[in-house]
Tab-separated table of C-alpha atoms in Angstrom:
chain	number	residue	atom	x	y	z
I	1287	UNK	CA	-3.878	-18.201	4.053
I	1288	UNK	CA	-6.422	-15.498	3.788
I	1289	UNK	CA	-9.227	-15.226	6.486
I	1290	UNK	CA	-12.457	-13.600	5.866
I	1291	UNK	CA	-14.232	-11.638	8.561
I	1292	UNK	CA	-16.284	-14.788	9.274
I	1293	UNK	CA	-13.104	-16.596	10.121
I	1294	UNK	CA	-13.464	-18.853	7.213
I	1295	UNK	CA	-10.169	-19.585	5.323
I	1296	UNK	CA	-9.450	-19.879	1.405
I	1297	UNK	CA	-6.445	-20.170	-0.402
I	1298	UNK	CA	-5.047	-19.543	-4.019
I	1299	UNK	CA	-2.685	-21.345	-6.278
I	1300	UNK	CA	-1.277	-20.402	-9.450
I	1301	UNK	CA	-3.161	-22.940	-11.569
I	1302	UNK	CA	-6.535	-21.505	-10.111
I	1303	UNK	CA	-7.616	-24.224	-7.766
I	1304	UNK	CA	-8.959	-23.355	-4.586
I	1305	UNK	CA	-7.505	-25.027	-1.154
I	1306	UNK	CA	-8.530	-25.129	2.265
I	1307	UNK	CA	-6.145	-23.714	4.738
I	1308	UNK	CA	-4.537	-27.284	5.357
I	1309	UNK	CA	-3.508	-27.553	1.813
I	1310	UNK	CA	-2.205	-23.985	0.979
I	1311	UNK	CA	0.820	-24.029	-1.272
I	1312	UNK	CA	3.496	-20.947	-1.100
I	1313	UNK	CA	4.012	-19.184	-4.313
I	1314	UNK	CA	5.157	-15.630	-5.238
I	1315	UNK	CA	3.723	-13.156	-7.764
I	1316	UNK	CA	1.462	-15.925	-9.762
I	1317	UNK	CA	-1.033	-15.249	-12.405
I	1318	UNK	CA	-4.546	-15.631	-10.485
I	1319	UNK	CA	-6.933	-18.014	-11.799
I	1320	UNK	CA	-9.872	-17.961	-9.316
I	1321	UNK	CA	-10.451	-17.475	-5.858
I	1322	UNK	CA	-13.173	-19.095	-3.800
I	1323	UNK	CA	-14.144	-19.731	0.010
I	1324	UNK	CA	-15.404	-23.366	1.007
I	1325	UNK	CA	-16.146	-24.394	-2.532
I	1326	UNK	CA	-17.909	-20.950	-3.397
I	1327	UNK	CA	-16.833	-18.712	-6.451
I	1328	UNK	CA	-15.305	-15.510	-5.842
I	1329	UNK	CA	-18.354	-13.770	-6.588
I	1330	UNK	CA	-19.982	-15.349	-3.914
I	1331	UNK	CA	-17.459	-13.994	-1.522
I	1332	UNK	CA	-18.861	-11.761	0.805
I	1333	UNK	CA	-16.022	-8.815	1.778
I	1334	UNK	CA	-16.715	-7.192	4.963
I	1335	UNK	CA	-15.158	-6.245	8.154
I	1336	UNK	CA	-14.794	-3.730	10.977
I	1337	UNK	CA	-12.037	-2.941	13.530
I	1338	UNK	CA	-13.502	-5.473	16.285
I	1339	UNK	CA	-14.017	-8.147	13.242
I	1340	UNK	CA	-11.462	-7.239	10.909
I	1341	UNK	CA	-11.005	-8.959	7.420
I	1342	UNK	CA	-7.391	-10.512	8.202
I	1343	UNK	CA	-4.634	-10.991	5.632
I	1344	UNK	CA	-1.928	-13.370	5.999
I	1345	UNK	CA	0.010	-16.230	4.162
I	1346	UNK	CA	3.489	-16.933	2.681
I	1347	UNK	CA	4.994	-14.893	0.445
I	1348	UNK	CA	2.761	-12.138	-1.622
I	1349	UNK	CA	-0.090	-14.489	-0.957
I	1350	UNK	CA	-2.413	-11.762	1.262
I	1351	UNK	CA	-1.359	-8.905	-0.840
I	1352	UNK	CA	-2.091	-10.474	-4.152
I	1353	UNK	CA	-5.563	-11.066	-2.636
I	1354	UNK	CA	-6.062	-7.567	-1.306
I	1355	UNK	CA	-5.231	-6.672	-4.867
I	1356	UNK	CA	-7.692	-8.979	-6.257
I	1357	UNK	CA	-10.518	-7.938	-3.899
I	1358	UNK	CA	-9.949	-4.228	-4.536
I	1359	UNK	CA	-10.170	-4.967	-8.283
I	1360	UNK	CA	-13.435	-7.444	-8.162
I	1361	UNK	CA	-15.127	-5.695	-4.772
I	1362	UNK	CA	-16.375	-2.977	-2.939
I	1363	UNK	CA	-13.654	-1.904	-0.180
I	1364	UNK	CA	-15.494	1.065	0.859
I	1365	UNK	CA	-15.683	1.213	4.573
I	1366	UNK	CA	-14.033	-2.066	4.933
I	1367	UNK	CA	-11.463	-2.773	7.759
I	1368	UNK	CA	-8.706	-4.936	6.516
I	1369	UNK	CA	-5.826	-6.161	8.824
I	1370	UNK	CA	-2.206	-7.472	8.067
I	1371	UNK	CA	-1.804	-10.677	10.419
I	1372	UNK	CA	1.841	-11.379	9.199
I	1373	UNK	CA	4.864	-10.542	7.050
I	1374	UNK	CA	3.893	-10.060	3.523
I	1375	UNK	CA	5.303	-9.298	0.189
I	1376	UNK	CA	4.124	-7.004	-2.241
I	1377	UNK	CA	4.874	-7.182	-6.071
I	1378	UNK	CA	1.811	-5.422	-7.646
I	1379	UNK	CA	0.296	-2.190	-6.743
I	1380	UNK	CA	-3.500	-2.569	-4.807
I	1381	UNK	CA	-6.244	-0.044	-6.370
I	1382	UNK	CA	-5.767	1.609	-10.041
I	1383	UNK	CA	-7.668	4.061	-11.687
I	1384	UNK	CA	-10.967	2.302	-12.343
I	1385	UNK	CA	-10.664	0.562	-8.802
I	1386	UNK	CA	-10.070	2.659	-5.982
I	1387	UNK	CA	-8.929	1.020	-2.630
I	1388	UNK	CA	-11.487	2.663	-0.109
I	1389	UNK	CA	-11.300	0.868	3.010
I	1390	UNK	CA	-8.707	0.731	6.189
I	1391	UNK	CA	-5.535	-1.524	5.939
I	1392	UNK	CA	-4.031	-2.130	9.329
I	1393	UNK	CA	-0.525	-3.161	9.410
I	1394	UNK	CA	-1.016	-4.445	12.925
I	1395	UNK	CA	2.629	-3.288	13.235
I	1396	UNK	CA	3.927	-5.904	10.770
I	1397	UNK	CA	6.228	-5.768	8.021
I	1398	UNK	CA	5.417	-5.108	4.146
I	1399	UNK	CA	8.183	-6.057	2.018
I	1400	UNK	CA	7.876	-4.309	-1.697
I	1401	UNK	CA	9.810	-4.883	-4.651
I	1402	UNK	CA	9.130	-2.751	-7.739
I	1403	UNK	CA	11.602	-2.170	-10.377
I	1404	UNK	CA	10.753	-0.600	-13.558
I	1405	UNK	CA	12.467	2.507	-14.901
I	1406	UNK	CA	10.743	2.956	-18.420
I	1407	UNK	CA	9.699	6.810	-19.034
I	1408	UNK	CA	5.966	5.618	-18.627
I	1409	UNK	CA	6.339	3.745	-15.480
I	1410	UNK	CA	4.638	4.421	-11.944
I	1411	UNK	CA	4.662	2.232	-8.970
I	1412	UNK	CA	4.044	2.055	-5.383
I	1413	UNK	CA	2.167	-0.611	-3.028
I	1414	UNK	CA	-0.702	0.886	-3.165
I	1415	UNK	CA	-1.718	2.577	-6.369
I	1416	UNK	CA	-4.874	4.824	-5.910
I	1417	UNK	CA	-6.794	5.513	-3.094
I	1418	UNK	CA	-9.917	7.440	-2.064
I	1419	UNK	CA	-11.036	7.960	1.440
I	1420	UNK	CA	-8.875	5.295	2.892
I	1421	UNK	CA	-6.955	4.897	6.024
I	1422	UNK	CA	-3.425	3.500	6.322
I	1423	UNK	CA	-1.859	2.714	9.344
I	1424	UNK	CA	0.539	0.449	11.533
I	1425	UNK	CA	2.566	-0.959	8.411
I	1426	UNK	CA	6.581	-0.965	8.358
I	1427	UNK	CA	7.640	-0.930	4.580
I	1428	UNK	CA	10.967	-2.253	3.607
I	1429	UNK	CA	12.526	-3.235	0.095
I	1430	UNK	CA	12.540	-0.963	-3.034
I	1431	UNK	CA	10.514	1.004	-5.186
I	1432	UNK	CA	12.159	2.079	-8.619
I	1433	UNK	CA	10.258	3.674	-11.405
I	1434	UNK	CA	10.038	6.780	-13.274
I	1435	UNK	CA	7.149	7.865	-11.190
I	1436	UNK	CA	7.127	6.217	-7.344
I	1437	UNK	CA	6.460	6.406	-3.617
I	1438	UNK	CA	7.025	4.175	-0.806
I	1439	UNK	CA	3.621	3.788	-0.109
I	1440	UNK	CA	0.772	5.649	-2.203
I	1441	UNK	CA	0.997	6.564	-5.933
I	1442	UNK	CA	-2.152	9.064	-5.868
I	1443	UNK	CA	-4.613	9.809	-3.038
I	1444	UNK	CA	-7.522	11.567	-3.275
I	1445	UNK	CA	-10.642	12.316	-0.807
I	1446	UNK	CA	-9.849	12.362	2.869
I	1447	UNK	CA	-7.084	10.165	3.179
I	1448	UNK	CA	-4.938	9.218	6.209
I	1449	UNK	CA	-1.417	7.801	6.897
I	1450	UNK	CA	-0.753	7.043	10.701
I	1451	UNK	CA	2.095	5.288	12.559
I	1452	UNK	CA	3.799	4.117	9.614
I	1453	UNK	CA	7.619	3.526	9.125
I	1454	UNK	CA	9.413	3.558	5.925
I	1455	UNK	CA	12.816	2.089	5.346
I	1456	UNK	CA	12.143	1.363	1.777
I	1457	UNK	CA	14.952	2.393	-1.109
I	1458	UNK	CA	12.719	4.726	-3.337
I	1459	UNK	CA	14.435	5.831	-6.598
I	1460	UNK	CA	12.544	7.714	-9.711
I	1461	UNK	CA	12.914	10.637	-12.047
I	1462	UNK	CA	10.040	12.830	-11.268
I	1463	UNK	CA	6.983	12.817	-8.475
I	1464	UNK	CA	9.148	10.690	-6.100
I	1465	UNK	CA	7.712	10.750	-2.852
I	1466	UNK	CA	9.012	8.908	0.701
I	1467	UNK	CA	5.311	8.179	1.395
I	1468	UNK	CA	2.994	9.300	-1.354
I	1469	UNK	CA	3.859	10.512	-5.042
I	1470	UNK	CA	0.639	12.571	-5.596
I	1471	UNK	CA	-1.887	13.958	-3.146
I	1472	UNK	CA	-4.923	15.265	-4.851
I	1473	UNK	CA	-7.147	16.431	-2.101
I	1474	UNK	CA	-7.017	16.289	2.024
I	1475	UNK	CA	-4.385	14.037	3.093
I	1476	UNK	CA	-3.069	13.857	6.547
I	1477	UNK	CA	0.259	12.190	7.776
I	1478	UNK	CA	0.755	11.533	11.502
I	1479	UNK	CA	3.147	10.036	13.807
I	1480	UNK	CA	5.363	8.384	10.970
I	1481	UNK	CA	8.797	8.094	10.335
I	1482	UNK	CA	11.254	8.103	6.988
I	1483	UNK	CA	14.460	6.192	7.290
I	1484	UNK	CA	14.972	4.758	3.983
I	1485	UNK	CA	16.657	6.248	1.153
I	1486	UNK	CA	14.874	8.701	-1.572
I	1487	UNK	CA	16.562	9.824	-4.786
I	1488	UNK	CA	14.651	11.639	-7.447
I	1489	UNK	CA	15.043	14.857	-9.899
I	1490	UNK	CA	11.787	16.883	-10.242
I	1491	UNK	CA	9.045	17.130	-7.827
I	1492	UNK	CA	10.531	15.197	-5.199
I	1493	UNK	CA	9.559	15.075	-1.418
I	1494	UNK	CA	10.885	13.028	1.776
I	1495	UNK	CA	6.835	12.374	2.538
I	1496	UNK	CA	4.877	13.701	-0.440
I	1497	UNK	CA	6.456	14.708	-3.656
I	1498	UNK	CA	3.715	16.951	-4.831
I	1499	UNK	CA	0.412	17.943	-2.785
I	1500	UNK	CA	-2.397	20.214	-4.799
I	1501	UNK	CA	-5.052	19.494	-1.787
I	1502	UNK	CA	-5.043	20.320	1.828
I	1503	UNK	CA	-2.225	18.339	3.393
I	1504	UNK	CA	-1.189	18.012	6.765
I	1505	UNK	CA	1.940	16.488	8.510
I	1506	UNK	CA	2.075	16.131	12.223
I	1507	UNK	CA	4.720	14.562	14.690
I	1508	UNK	CA	6.847	12.717	11.714
I	1509	UNK	CA	10.328	12.754	11.456
I	1510	UNK	CA	12.713	12.346	8.029
I	1511	UNK	CA	15.822	11.027	8.758
I	1512	UNK	CA	16.976	8.966	5.590
I	1513	UNK	CA	19.951	6.361	5.572
I	1514	UNK	CA	22.754	6.008	3.097
I	1515	UNK	CA	22.866	8.318	-0.021
I	1516	UNK	CA	19.599	10.402	-0.612
I	1517	UNK	CA	19.082	13.087	-3.224
I	1518	UNK	CA	15.968	15.030	-3.897
I	1519	UNK	CA	16.370	17.841	-6.447
I	1520	UNK	CA	13.807	20.268	-7.208
I	1521	UNK	CA	12.248	18.985	-4.045
I	1522	UNK	CA	11.619	19.442	-0.308
I	1523	UNK	CA	12.098	17.415	3.006
I	1524	UNK	CA	8.496	16.841	3.749
I	1525	UNK	CA	6.625	18.207	0.578
I	1526	UNK	CA	6.771	19.654	-2.689
I	1527	UNK	CA	3.553	21.667	-3.440
I	1528	UNK	CA	1.070	24.642	-2.617
I	1529	UNK	CA	-1.006	23.603	0.007
I	1530	UNK	CA	0.331	22.285	3.672
I	1531	UNK	CA	0.696	22.309	7.251
I	1532	UNK	CA	3.497	20.996	8.954
I	1533	UNK	CA	3.875	20.229	12.939
I	1534	UNK	CA	6.852	17.475	12.996
I	1535	UNK	CA	9.577	16.460	15.564
């Protein structure tokens, strides 16, 4: 079930039908047909929320994550506070080049299990595809992200963006611009009080936290302690790029 900031419940099914909270069906990575709330169409859905009254995301399998992806594609997420209420799965990226995620995603201490596996030369993957002026915090990421260009959390960040109090246990493997948290930071990015304890393997432009930072990037209170077999050729422990400040533990 995905809850709106008003506390109403709506549900998606792979055939596009809308269910109330009593008839929610579990599904994984379906083709989404439509989304509704108490008989309304998706276009009528009001997407709002702040820290005191967040837009809540939950549900079986990839339900909550797919709802966030669709909301980011169809609605304005700028300034909206989304909070993860339970364990969720992710098989697709939230935010693309035409629809940036611009809100706050609060993992609320919950786990996001990710699965991306595409090693084609033009492939790129991360749970969040493109974000701008966003905040991501309090989420534990597990699973795997395998693609030519990839990252454990964010593919491309722009604007003044923050990643805070996150934990990374995922297996990340690619060819170039392979980042433990972020593939490319294109402007100001702050990562604070976060850890990397997964595995990372890449060849060109590889960083334990950020593969490449072309903007003012800052890393504070973080540690990098990969498990298993990890190797970053032409890379750095925390960030590869010209502009950064670090104060790590």
